[in-house]
């Protein structure tokens, strides 16, 4: 049975799910490990679970021939050398969707608080002032929410917003099917000019860098508010700061920033600090107990499906093969360099051993090919050795 090592206090839902899937050899290490300690801890491991602090380098992978799968119990995967992992035939899994709901709920809460001017009223009350005025405070009911980036999070924000009576429109660079009564708008400017709440849910990177420029912010209604819980680079912070101070915008809520402290010892620096009509949160949009629990379940499920059946759907670095139940007595997982003739040679080996292939699933991605083969009889050690010794083979396993 596979041995699985979980580091960095991964949520208990992971071990519970793996146990339920029949994996009993689970070793828990509460901390992250540096490369040399990691090599020692994973020497006998078939799979490892990490969060964001443990780095899995090409050097570590070279020293871990038994390791078959890596689970990143978080969203990001840049702590793992993904190309080196693929070159060793190791799929890497993560949990890109586990915290969608947490971000969406925060955005709805921020919309309500900002339109009611609660950040200012809260700050004033803390200072001993008693501002009971209704001026500039609005219900969200019937207001227009403009979603920029109608992906996983954006679409869920739209559904929740409708449930509190908001109207919803969205702008996306791709054609997206509307959920509920949401309406696509043809241009970003059209959205900015109409919306009472503008919320950003686009990816980071060069294509969205500073997409909220001074000019675009100026297109928003002076009574509107801006929410960014996507990536800090998406908003020109100086332009937003100027618009807020000049009262060209009613308020803002930010969870992400162009520069964020690397740890809780570093000071958070931003020109927006001290503005009463701005909600600032420390990149916690997706940080809830539920999201951690979901991440534990989602990634451990991907590991379990890979170890039991070779399923690589949603792997971030590897050819993806969806889950298919074993159709025969034996299943062979074969990872190889993506070059002509590999499958023909493999299948000739099966034929020579008198084995009939019941089902075969092949996918390639860049330099890597991956094929799952179900055959109707047991595989001999000799045949397995032959498959492993095929010139293009990277890894060959039975499950
Ligand atoms: P997603 O990939 O499902 O959706 C992104 C959408 O933006 C896609 O529909 C895409 O077509 C669209 N898009 C890309 N470029 C665009 C552009 N220039 N204009 C308009 N639309 C554009 O991503 P998901 O999962 O919904 O995440 C959205 C953002 O939220 C990401 O930046 C992610 O990093 C961030 N995030 C933040 C968290 C937090 O703690 N604050 C937690 C989780 C995600």
GROMACS .gro file of C-alpha atoms and ligand atoms in nm:
model
  443
    1UNK     CA    1   0.000   0.000   0.000
    2UNK     CA    2   0.124   0.349  -0.081
    3UNK     CA    3   0.301   0.554   0.184
    4UNK     CA    4   0.194   0.920   0.192
    5UNK     CA    5   0.377   1.198   0.378
    6UNK     CA    6   0.182   1.515   0.465
    7UNK     CA    7   0.382   1.821   0.574
    8UNK     CA    8   0.299   2.170   0.706
    9UNK     CA    9  -0.012   2.090   0.915
   10UNK     CA   10  -0.240   2.010   0.623
   11UNK     CA   11  -0.607   2.015   0.731
   12UNK     CA   12  -0.726   1.693   0.898
   13UNK     CA   13  -0.980   1.646   0.616
   14UNK     CA   14  -0.689   1.524   0.397
   15UNK     CA   15  -0.581   1.232   0.618
   16UNK     CA   16  -0.946   1.147   0.688
   17UNK     CA   17  -1.022   1.129   0.315
   18UNK     CA   18  -0.710   0.923   0.240
   19UNK     CA   19  -0.799   0.683   0.521
   20UNK     CA   20  -1.150   0.649   0.383
   21UNK     CA   21  -0.997   0.569   0.043
   22UNK     CA   22  -0.801   0.286   0.204
   23UNK     CA   23  -0.460   0.452   0.253
   24UNK     CA   24  -0.349   0.374   0.607
   25UNK     CA   25   0.022   0.456   0.586
   26UNK     CA   26   0.009   0.831   0.635
   27UNK     CA   27   0.298   1.015   0.802
   28UNK     CA   28   0.230   1.368   0.927
   29UNK     CA   29   0.514   1.617   0.972
   30UNK     CA   30   0.390   1.947   1.116
   31UNK     CA   31   0.657   2.175   0.964
   32UNK     CA   32   0.800   2.256   0.624
   33UNK     CA   33   1.135   2.088   0.548
   34UNK     CA   34   1.449   2.214   0.375
   35UNK     CA   35   1.579   2.008   0.081
   36UNK     CA   36   1.816   1.770   0.264
   37UNK     CA   37   1.563   1.691   0.541
   38UNK     CA   38   1.294   1.657   0.277
   39UNK     CA   39   1.498   1.398   0.087
   40UNK     CA   40   1.535   1.193   0.406
   41UNK     CA   41   1.168   1.226   0.504
   42UNK     CA   42   1.043   1.127   0.159
   43UNK     CA   43   1.289   0.845   0.084
   44UNK     CA   44   1.015   0.579   0.120
   45UNK     CA   45   0.720   0.798   0.019
   46UNK     CA   46   0.496   0.729  -0.281
   47UNK     CA   47   0.322   1.066  -0.253
   48UNK     CA   48   0.375   1.389  -0.064
   49UNK     CA   49   0.143   1.669   0.041
   50UNK     CA   50   0.284   2.018   0.099
   51UNK     CA   51   0.153   2.371   0.139
   52UNK     CA   52   0.334   2.683   0.019
   53UNK     CA   53   0.651   2.678   0.232
   54UNK     CA   54   0.813   2.347   0.132
   55UNK     CA   55   1.010   2.378  -0.191
   56UNK     CA   56   1.047   2.068  -0.405
   57UNK     CA   57   1.345   2.126  -0.632
   58UNK     CA   58   1.489   1.932  -0.926
   59UNK     CA   59   1.771   1.824  -0.693
   60UNK     CA   60   1.524   1.678  -0.439
   61UNK     CA   61   1.328   1.499  -0.713
   62UNK     CA   62   1.647   1.343  -0.849
   63UNK     CA   63   1.705   1.186  -0.507
   64UNK     CA   64   1.347   1.051  -0.474
   65UNK     CA   65   1.298   0.777  -0.736
   66UNK     CA   66   1.006   0.622  -0.545
   67UNK     CA   67   0.798   0.942  -0.536
   68UNK     CA   68   0.502   0.921  -0.775
   69UNK     CA   69   0.280   1.221  -0.700
   70UNK     CA   70   0.288   1.565  -0.535
   71UNK     CA   71  -0.014   1.739  -0.384
   72UNK     CA   72   0.008   2.114  -0.320
   73UNK     CA   73  -0.260   2.175  -0.055
   74UNK     CA   74  -0.301   2.537  -0.166
   75UNK     CA   75  -0.367   2.731  -0.486
   76UNK     CA   76  -0.013   2.819  -0.605
   77UNK     CA   77   0.234   2.559  -0.732
   78UNK     CA   78   0.548   2.766  -0.793
   79UNK     CA   79   0.713   2.609  -0.486
   80UNK     CA   80   0.754   2.293  -0.697
   81UNK     CA   81   0.983   2.262  -0.999
   82UNK     CA   82   0.695   2.157  -1.225
   83UNK     CA   83   0.906   2.079  -1.533
   84UNK     CA   84   1.147   1.863  -1.334
   85UNK     CA   85   0.851   1.680  -1.176
   86UNK     CA   86   0.700   1.610  -1.520
   87UNK     CA   87   1.039   1.494  -1.648
   88UNK     CA   88   1.044   1.240  -1.361
   89UNK     CA   89   0.690   1.128  -1.449
   90UNK     CA   90   0.539   1.293  -1.141
   91UNK     CA   91   0.204   1.474  -1.169
   92UNK     CA   92   0.151   1.776  -0.942
   93UNK     CA   93  -0.199   1.856  -0.811
   94UNK     CA   94  -0.341   2.163  -0.637
   95UNK     CA   95  -0.677   2.306  -0.531
   96UNK     CA   96  -0.763   2.597  -0.758
   97UNK     CA   97  -1.135   2.612  -0.677
   98UNK     CA   98  -1.162   2.529  -0.307
   99UNK     CA   99  -1.187   2.888  -0.187
  100UNK     CA  100  -1.414   3.030  -0.457
  101UNK     CA  101  -1.712   3.061  -0.223
  102UNK     CA  102  -1.504   3.230   0.050
  103UNK     CA  103  -1.393   3.506  -0.189
  104UNK     CA  104  -1.744   3.547  -0.330
  105UNK     CA  105  -1.898   3.589   0.018
  106UNK     CA  106  -1.640   3.852   0.112
  107UNK     CA  107  -1.719   4.053  -0.202
  108UNK     CA  108  -2.092   4.055  -0.120
  109UNK     CA  109  -2.018   4.165   0.236
  110UNK     CA  110  -1.790   4.443   0.108
  111UNK     CA  111  -2.056   4.559  -0.141
  112UNK     CA  112  -2.313   4.596   0.135
  113UNK     CA  113  -2.071   4.765   0.378
  114UNK     CA  114  -1.939   5.011   0.119
  115UNK     CA  115  -2.279   5.117  -0.018
  116UNK     CA  116  -2.399   5.176   0.340
  117UNK     CA  117  -2.079   5.377   0.411
  118UNK     CA  118  -2.009   5.151   0.708
  119UNK     CA  119  -1.627   5.186   0.691
  120UNK     CA  120  -1.655   5.564   0.750
  121UNK     CA  121  -1.931   5.529   1.012
  122UNK     CA  122  -1.730   5.266   1.193
  123UNK     CA  123  -1.417   5.482   1.193
  124UNK     CA  124  -1.608   5.789   1.312
  125UNK     CA  125  -1.784   5.600   1.591
  126UNK     CA  126  -1.446   5.466   1.708
  127UNK     CA  127  -1.332   5.829   1.727
  128UNK     CA  128  -1.634   5.921   1.944
  129UNK     CA  129  -1.838   6.088   1.668
  130UNK     CA  130  -2.210   6.015   1.632
  131UNK     CA  131  -2.290   6.040   1.258
  132UNK     CA  132  -2.649   5.915   1.215
  133UNK     CA  133  -2.697   6.067   0.871
  134UNK     CA  134  -2.853   5.853   0.596
  135UNK     CA  135  -2.692   6.068   0.329
  136UNK     CA  136  -2.502   5.864   0.071
  137UNK     CA  137  -2.602   5.532   0.234
  138UNK     CA  138  -2.780   5.291  -0.001
  139UNK     CA  139  -2.928   4.943   0.000
  140UNK     CA  140  -2.772   4.700  -0.247
  141UNK     CA  141  -3.118   4.594  -0.364
  142UNK     CA  142  -3.166   4.687  -0.731
  143UNK     CA  143  -2.815   4.831  -0.761
  144UNK     CA  144  -2.600   4.717  -1.053
  145UNK     CA  145  -2.301   4.496  -0.979
  146UNK     CA  146  -2.039   4.499  -1.256
  147UNK     CA  147  -1.814   4.192  -1.257
  148UNK     CA  148  -1.486   4.213  -1.450
  149UNK     CA  149  -1.366   3.856  -1.518
  150UNK     CA  150  -1.661   3.614  -1.517
  151UNK     CA  151  -1.466   3.300  -1.423
  152UNK     CA  152  -1.509   3.072  -1.122
  153UNK     CA  153  -1.519   3.346  -0.863
  154UNK     CA  154  -1.683   3.618  -1.074
  155UNK     CA  155  -1.974   3.392  -1.174
  156UNK     CA  156  -2.032   3.283  -0.814
  157UNK     CA  157  -2.029   3.647  -0.696
  158UNK     CA  158  -2.300   3.712  -0.955
  159UNK     CA  159  -2.523   3.433  -0.821
  160UNK     CA  160  -2.487   3.549  -0.459
  161UNK     CA  161  -2.547   3.912  -0.558
  162UNK     CA  162  -2.877   3.824  -0.727
  163UNK     CA  163  -2.988   3.647  -0.410
  164UNK     CA  164  -2.970   3.981  -0.224
  165UNK     CA  165  -3.157   4.159  -0.503
  166UNK     CA  166  -2.875   4.314  -0.705
  167UNK     CA  167  -2.879   4.334  -1.082
  168UNK     CA  168  -2.565   4.184  -1.236
  169UNK     CA  169  -2.364   4.257  -1.549
  170UNK     CA  170  -2.021   4.129  -1.646
  171UNK     CA  171  -1.734   4.181  -1.885
  172UNK     CA  172  -1.495   3.903  -1.984
  173UNK     CA  173  -1.242   3.872  -2.265
  174UNK     CA  174  -1.386   3.529  -2.340
  175UNK     CA  175  -1.746   3.456  -2.432
  176UNK     CA  176  -1.906   3.328  -2.109
  177UNK     CA  177  -2.250   3.181  -2.060
  178UNK     CA  178  -2.447   3.398  -1.813
  179UNK     CA  179  -2.567   3.237  -1.491
  180UNK     CA  180  -2.898   3.351  -1.339
  181UNK     CA  181  -3.007   3.683  -1.491
  182UNK     CA  182  -2.656   3.824  -1.534
  183UNK     CA  183  -2.605   4.020  -1.856
  184UNK     CA  184  -2.280   4.040  -2.051
  185UNK     CA  185  -2.174   4.392  -2.155
  186UNK     CA  186  -1.976   4.442  -2.477
  187UNK     CA  187  -1.697   4.661  -2.340
  188UNK     CA  188  -1.519   4.724  -2.013
  189UNK     CA  189  -1.597   5.097  -2.041
  190UNK     CA  190  -1.971   5.025  -2.071
  191UNK     CA  191  -1.955   4.827  -1.747
  192UNK     CA  192  -1.757   5.097  -1.563
  193UNK     CA  193  -1.999   5.372  -1.668
  194UNK     CA  194  -2.312   5.190  -1.541
  195UNK     CA  195  -2.216   4.986  -1.235
  196UNK     CA  196  -2.275   5.092  -0.874
  197UNK     CA  197  -2.029   4.827  -0.752
  198UNK     CA  198  -1.736   4.723  -0.972
  199UNK     CA  199  -1.558   4.403  -0.868
  200UNK     CA  200  -1.244   4.259  -1.026
  201UNK     CA  201  -1.196   3.882  -1.073
  202UNK     CA  202  -0.937   3.859  -1.348
  203UNK     CA  203  -0.607   3.670  -1.332
  204UNK     CA  204  -0.280   3.850  -1.255
  205UNK     CA  205   0.003   3.880  -1.507
  206UNK     CA  206   0.101   4.116  -1.786
  207UNK     CA  207  -0.237   4.114  -1.967
  208UNK     CA  208  -0.422   4.261  -1.670
  209UNK     CA  209  -0.144   4.471  -1.517
  210UNK     CA  210  -0.282   4.814  -1.419
  211UNK     CA  211  -0.600   4.747  -1.621
  212UNK     CA  212  -0.776   4.987  -1.380
  213UNK     CA  213  -0.591   5.301  -1.495
  214UNK     CA  214  -0.673   5.660  -1.392
  215UNK     CA  215  -0.874   5.695  -1.711
  216UNK     CA  216  -1.081   5.383  -1.643
  217UNK     CA  217  -1.139   5.472  -1.278
  218UNK     CA  218  -1.258   5.816  -1.399
  219UNK     CA  219  -1.529   5.642  -1.605
  220UNK     CA  220  -1.693   5.506  -1.289
  221UNK     CA  221  -1.985   5.695  -1.133
  222UNK     CA  222  -1.878   5.917  -0.837
  223UNK     CA  223  -2.128   5.725  -0.620
  224UNK     CA  224  -1.977   5.388  -0.720
  225UNK     CA  225  -1.732   5.170  -0.527
  226UNK     CA  226  -1.446   4.949  -0.646
  227UNK     CA  227  -1.359   4.605  -0.503
  228UNK     CA  228  -1.039   4.415  -0.581
  229UNK     CA  229  -0.991   4.066  -0.440
  230UNK     CA  230  -0.811   3.933  -0.749
  231UNK     CA  231  -0.446   4.034  -0.787
  232UNK     CA  232  -0.281   4.351  -0.658
  233UNK     CA  233  -0.123   4.439  -0.991
  234UNK     CA  234  -0.461   4.486  -1.159
  235UNK     CA  235  -0.530   4.833  -1.010
  236UNK     CA  236  -0.313   5.144  -1.046
  237UNK     CA  237  -0.305   5.219  -0.673
  238UNK     CA  238  -0.187   5.581  -0.708
  239UNK     CA  239  -0.472   5.651  -0.950
  240UNK     CA  240  -0.722   5.490  -0.711
  241UNK     CA  241  -0.577   5.684  -0.418
  242UNK     CA  242  -0.615   6.013  -0.608
  243UNK     CA  243  -0.975   5.932  -0.713
  244UNK     CA  244  -1.075   5.849  -0.354
  245UNK     CA  245  -0.912   6.159  -0.204
  246UNK     CA  246  -1.071   6.382  -0.472
  247UNK     CA  247  -1.412   6.219  -0.398
  248UNK     CA  248  -1.446   6.094  -0.756
  249UNK     CA  249  -1.529   5.752  -0.613
  250UNK     CA  250  -1.740   5.672  -0.303
  251UNK     CA  251  -1.520   5.399  -0.162
  252UNK     CA  252  -1.312   5.088  -0.221
  253UNK     CA  253  -1.232   4.749  -0.070
  254UNK     CA  254  -0.895   4.591  -0.138
  255UNK     CA  255  -0.770   4.248  -0.036
  256UNK     CA  256  -0.465   4.236  -0.264
  257UNK     CA  257  -0.187   4.486  -0.334
  258UNK     CA  258   0.094   4.546  -0.586
  259UNK     CA  259   0.343   4.486  -0.303
  260UNK     CA  260   0.244   4.270  -0.007
  261UNK     CA  261   0.445   4.197   0.311
  262UNK     CA  262   0.611   3.856   0.289
  263UNK     CA  263   0.530   3.774   0.652
  264UNK     CA  264   0.361   3.913   0.963
  265UNK     CA  265   0.682   4.087   1.079
  266UNK     CA  266   0.693   4.318   0.776
  267UNK     CA  267   0.492   4.640   0.774
  268UNK     CA  268   0.211   4.680   0.523
  269UNK     CA  269   0.280   4.999   0.328
  270UNK     CA  270   0.013   5.163   0.110
  271UNK     CA  271  -0.101   5.517   0.026
  272UNK     CA  272  -0.456   5.399   0.105
  273UNK     CA  273  -0.385   5.348   0.475
  274UNK     CA  274  -0.589   5.588   0.688
  275UNK     CA  275  -0.867   5.648   0.433
  276UNK     CA  276  -1.200   5.604   0.616
  277UNK     CA  277  -1.395   5.497   0.307
  278UNK     CA  278  -1.159   5.211   0.221
  279UNK     CA  279  -1.170   4.855   0.357
  280UNK     CA  280  -0.822   4.701   0.362
  281UNK     CA  281  -0.777   4.329   0.429
  282UNK     CA  282  -0.451   4.129   0.427
  283UNK     CA  283  -0.511   3.895   0.127
  284UNK     CA  284  -0.760   3.680   0.317
  285UNK     CA  285  -1.031   3.656   0.050
  286UNK     CA  286  -0.994   3.280   0.032
  287UNK     CA  287  -0.878   3.220   0.390
  288UNK     CA  288  -1.154   3.043   0.580
  289UNK     CA  289  -1.176   2.722   0.779
  290UNK     CA  290  -1.413   2.586   0.515
  291UNK     CA  291  -1.169   2.663   0.233
  292UNK     CA  292  -0.887   2.484   0.420
  293UNK     CA  293  -1.112   2.184   0.474
  294UNK     CA  294  -1.213   2.185   0.107
  295UNK     CA  295  -0.849   2.207   0.000
  296UNK     CA  296  -0.767   1.904   0.220
  297UNK     CA  297  -1.042   1.702   0.058
  298UNK     CA  298  -0.988   1.821  -0.301
  299UNK     CA  299  -0.613   1.756  -0.318
  300UNK     CA  300  -0.621   1.428  -0.122
  301UNK     CA  301  -0.893   1.306  -0.358
  302UNK     CA  302  -0.674   1.386  -0.659
  303UNK     CA  303  -0.381   1.201  -0.498
  304UNK     CA  304  -0.599   0.900  -0.411
  305UNK     CA  305  -0.741   0.877  -0.764
  306UNK     CA  306  -0.394   0.892  -0.912
  307UNK     CA  307  -0.248   0.630  -0.678
  308UNK     CA  308  -0.544   0.394  -0.723
  309UNK     CA  309  -0.625   0.440  -1.091
  310UNK     CA  310  -0.363   0.666  -1.253
  311UNK     CA  311  -0.613   0.954  -1.297
  312UNK     CA  312  -0.431   1.281  -1.373
  313UNK     CA  313  -0.728   1.513  -1.447
  314UNK     CA  314  -0.647   1.866  -1.317
  315UNK     CA  315  -0.272   1.796  -1.281
  316UNK     CA  316  -0.093   2.127  -1.343
  317UNK     CA  317   0.219   1.989  -1.519
  318UNK     CA  318   0.118   1.659  -1.676
  319UNK     CA  319  -0.094   1.504  -1.954
  320UNK     CA  320  -0.447   1.486  -1.813
  321UNK     CA  321  -0.641   1.159  -1.822
  322UNK     CA  322  -0.988   1.160  -1.662
  323UNK     CA  323  -1.093   0.896  -1.414
  324UNK     CA  324  -1.184   0.564  -1.574
  325UNK     CA  325  -1.264   0.257  -1.369
  326UNK     CA  326  -1.022  -0.030  -1.424
  327UNK     CA  327  -1.176  -0.238  -1.704
  328UNK     CA  328  -0.972  -0.555  -1.658
  329UNK     CA  329  -0.745  -0.751  -1.427
  330UNK     CA  330  -0.428  -0.535  -1.457
  331UNK     CA  331  -0.361  -0.166  -1.519
  332UNK     CA  332  -0.025  -0.033  -1.637
  333UNK     CA  333   0.064   0.338  -1.609
  334UNK     CA  334   0.336   0.429  -1.856
  335UNK     CA  335   0.501   0.772  -1.871
  336UNK     CA  336   0.736   0.826  -2.163
  337UNK     CA  337   0.909   1.081  -2.378
  338UNK     CA  338   0.661   1.200  -2.639
  339UNK     CA  339   0.816   1.053  -2.955
  340UNK     CA  340   0.702   0.824  -3.238
  341UNK     CA  341   0.673   0.449  -3.194
  342UNK     CA  342   0.643   0.420  -2.815
  343UNK     CA  343   0.286   0.289  -2.805
  344UNK     CA  344   0.349   0.051  -3.098
  345UNK     CA  345   0.649  -0.100  -2.917
  346UNK     CA  346   0.459  -0.126  -2.588
  347UNK     CA  347   0.164  -0.294  -2.754
  348UNK     CA  348   0.397  -0.535  -2.933
  349UNK     CA  349   0.537  -0.628  -2.587
  350UNK     CA  350   0.182  -0.697  -2.463
  351UNK     CA  351   0.102  -0.904  -2.775
  352UNK     CA  352   0.425  -1.101  -2.743
  353UNK     CA  353   0.331  -1.187  -2.384
  354UNK     CA  354  -0.009  -1.307  -2.512
  355UNK     CA  355  -0.200  -1.031  -2.332
  356UNK     CA  356  -0.513  -0.878  -2.481
  357UNK     CA  357  -0.554  -0.498  -2.430
  358UNK     CA  358  -0.904  -0.425  -2.299
  359UNK     CA  359  -0.877  -0.045  -2.286
  360UNK     CA  360  -0.608   0.213  -2.351
  361UNK     CA  361  -0.606   0.589  -2.281
  362UNK     CA  362  -0.328   0.814  -2.412
  363UNK     CA  363  -0.259   1.184  -2.359
  364UNK     CA  364   0.047   1.394  -2.433
  365UNK     CA  365   0.161   1.731  -2.309
  366UNK     CA  366   0.476   1.886  -2.451
  367UNK     CA  367   0.763   1.643  -2.412
  368UNK     CA  368   0.565   1.395  -2.198
  369UNK     CA  369   0.334   1.114  -2.305
  370UNK     CA  370   0.116   0.919  -2.064
  371UNK     CA  371  -0.079   0.603  -2.138
  372UNK     CA  372  -0.304   0.392  -1.916
  373UNK     CA  373  -0.349   0.035  -2.041
  374UNK     CA  374  -0.590  -0.224  -1.900
  375UNK     CA  375  -0.512  -0.588  -1.984
  376UNK     CA  376  -0.711  -0.897  -1.903
  377UNK     CA  377  -0.447  -1.105  -1.721
  378UNK     CA  378  -0.179  -1.050  -1.456
  379UNK     CA  379   0.141  -0.876  -1.574
  380UNK     CA  380   0.457  -1.081  -1.521
  381UNK     CA  381   0.769  -0.928  -1.366
  382UNK     CA  382   0.946  -0.996  -1.693
  383UNK     CA  383   0.693  -0.799  -1.898
  384UNK     CA  384   0.700  -0.512  -1.649
  385UNK     CA  385   1.081  -0.503  -1.675
  386UNK     CA  386   1.054  -0.499  -2.055
  387UNK     CA  387   0.808  -0.206  -2.050
  388UNK     CA  388   1.031  -0.019  -1.805
  389UNK     CA  389   1.331  -0.075  -2.029
  390UNK     CA  390   1.167   0.061  -2.345
  391UNK     CA  391   1.404   0.339  -2.460
  392UNK     CA  392   1.156   0.627  -2.415
  393UNK     CA  393   1.021   0.514  -2.076
  394UNK     CA  394   1.028   0.765  -1.789
  395UNK     CA  395   0.821   0.563  -1.545
  396UNK     CA  396   0.617   0.245  -1.554
  397UNK     CA  397   0.392   0.130  -1.267
  398UNK     CA  398   0.118  -0.118  -1.195
  399UNK     CA  399  -0.191  -0.007  -1.001
  400LIG     P1  400  -1.072   3.213  -1.340
  400LIG     O1  401  -0.953   3.183  -1.426
  400LIG     O2  402  -1.175   3.111  -1.316
  400LIG     O3  403  -1.145   3.345  -1.399
  400LIG     C1  404  -1.077   3.456  -1.451
  400LIG     C2  405  -1.165   3.514  -1.561
  400LIG     O4  406  -1.108   3.639  -1.602
  400LIG     C3  407  -1.176   3.427  -1.684
  400LIG     O5  408  -1.312   3.410  -1.719
  400LIG     C4  409  -1.100   3.505  -1.790
  400LIG     O6  410  -1.150   3.483  -1.921
  400LIG     C5  411  -1.122   3.646  -1.744
  400LIG     N1  412  -1.026   3.744  -1.793
  400LIG     C6  413  -0.894   3.728  -1.817
  400LIG     N2  414  -0.839   3.843  -1.857
  400LIG     C7  415  -0.939   3.934  -1.859
  400LIG     C8  416  -0.944   4.072  -1.892
  400LIG     N3  417  -0.835   4.140  -1.932
  400LIG     N4  418  -1.064   4.135  -1.885
  400LIG     C9  419  -1.176   4.067  -1.847
  400LIG     N5  420  -1.175   3.936  -1.814
  400LIG    C10  421  -1.058   3.872  -1.820
  400LIG     O7  422  -1.010   3.265  -1.202
  400LIG     P2  423  -1.080   3.263  -1.058
  400LIG     O8  424  -1.056   3.133  -0.992
  400LIG     O9  425  -1.218   3.313  -1.070
  400LIG    O10  426  -0.988   3.372  -0.982
  400LIG    C11  427  -0.997   3.510  -1.015
  400LIG    C12  428  -0.888   3.589  -0.944
  400LIG    O11  429  -0.903   3.578  -0.802
  400LIG    C13  430  -0.745   3.541  -0.975
  400LIG    O12  431  -0.664   3.654  -0.995
  400LIG    C14  432  -0.704   3.471  -0.847
  400LIG    O13  433  -0.564   3.474  -0.831
  400LIG    C15  434  -0.775   3.555  -0.743
  400LIG     N6  435  -0.795   3.491  -0.613
  400LIG    C16  436  -0.780   3.568  -0.500
  400LIG    C17  437  -0.798   3.514  -0.374
  400LIG    C18  438  -0.783   3.599  -0.253
  400LIG    O14  439  -0.748   3.547  -0.148
  400LIG     N7  440  -0.809   3.727  -0.260
  400LIG    C19  441  -0.829   3.372  -0.356
  400LIG    C20  442  -0.853   3.300  -0.481
  400LIG    C21  443  -0.832   3.360  -0.604
   0.00000   0.00000   0.00000
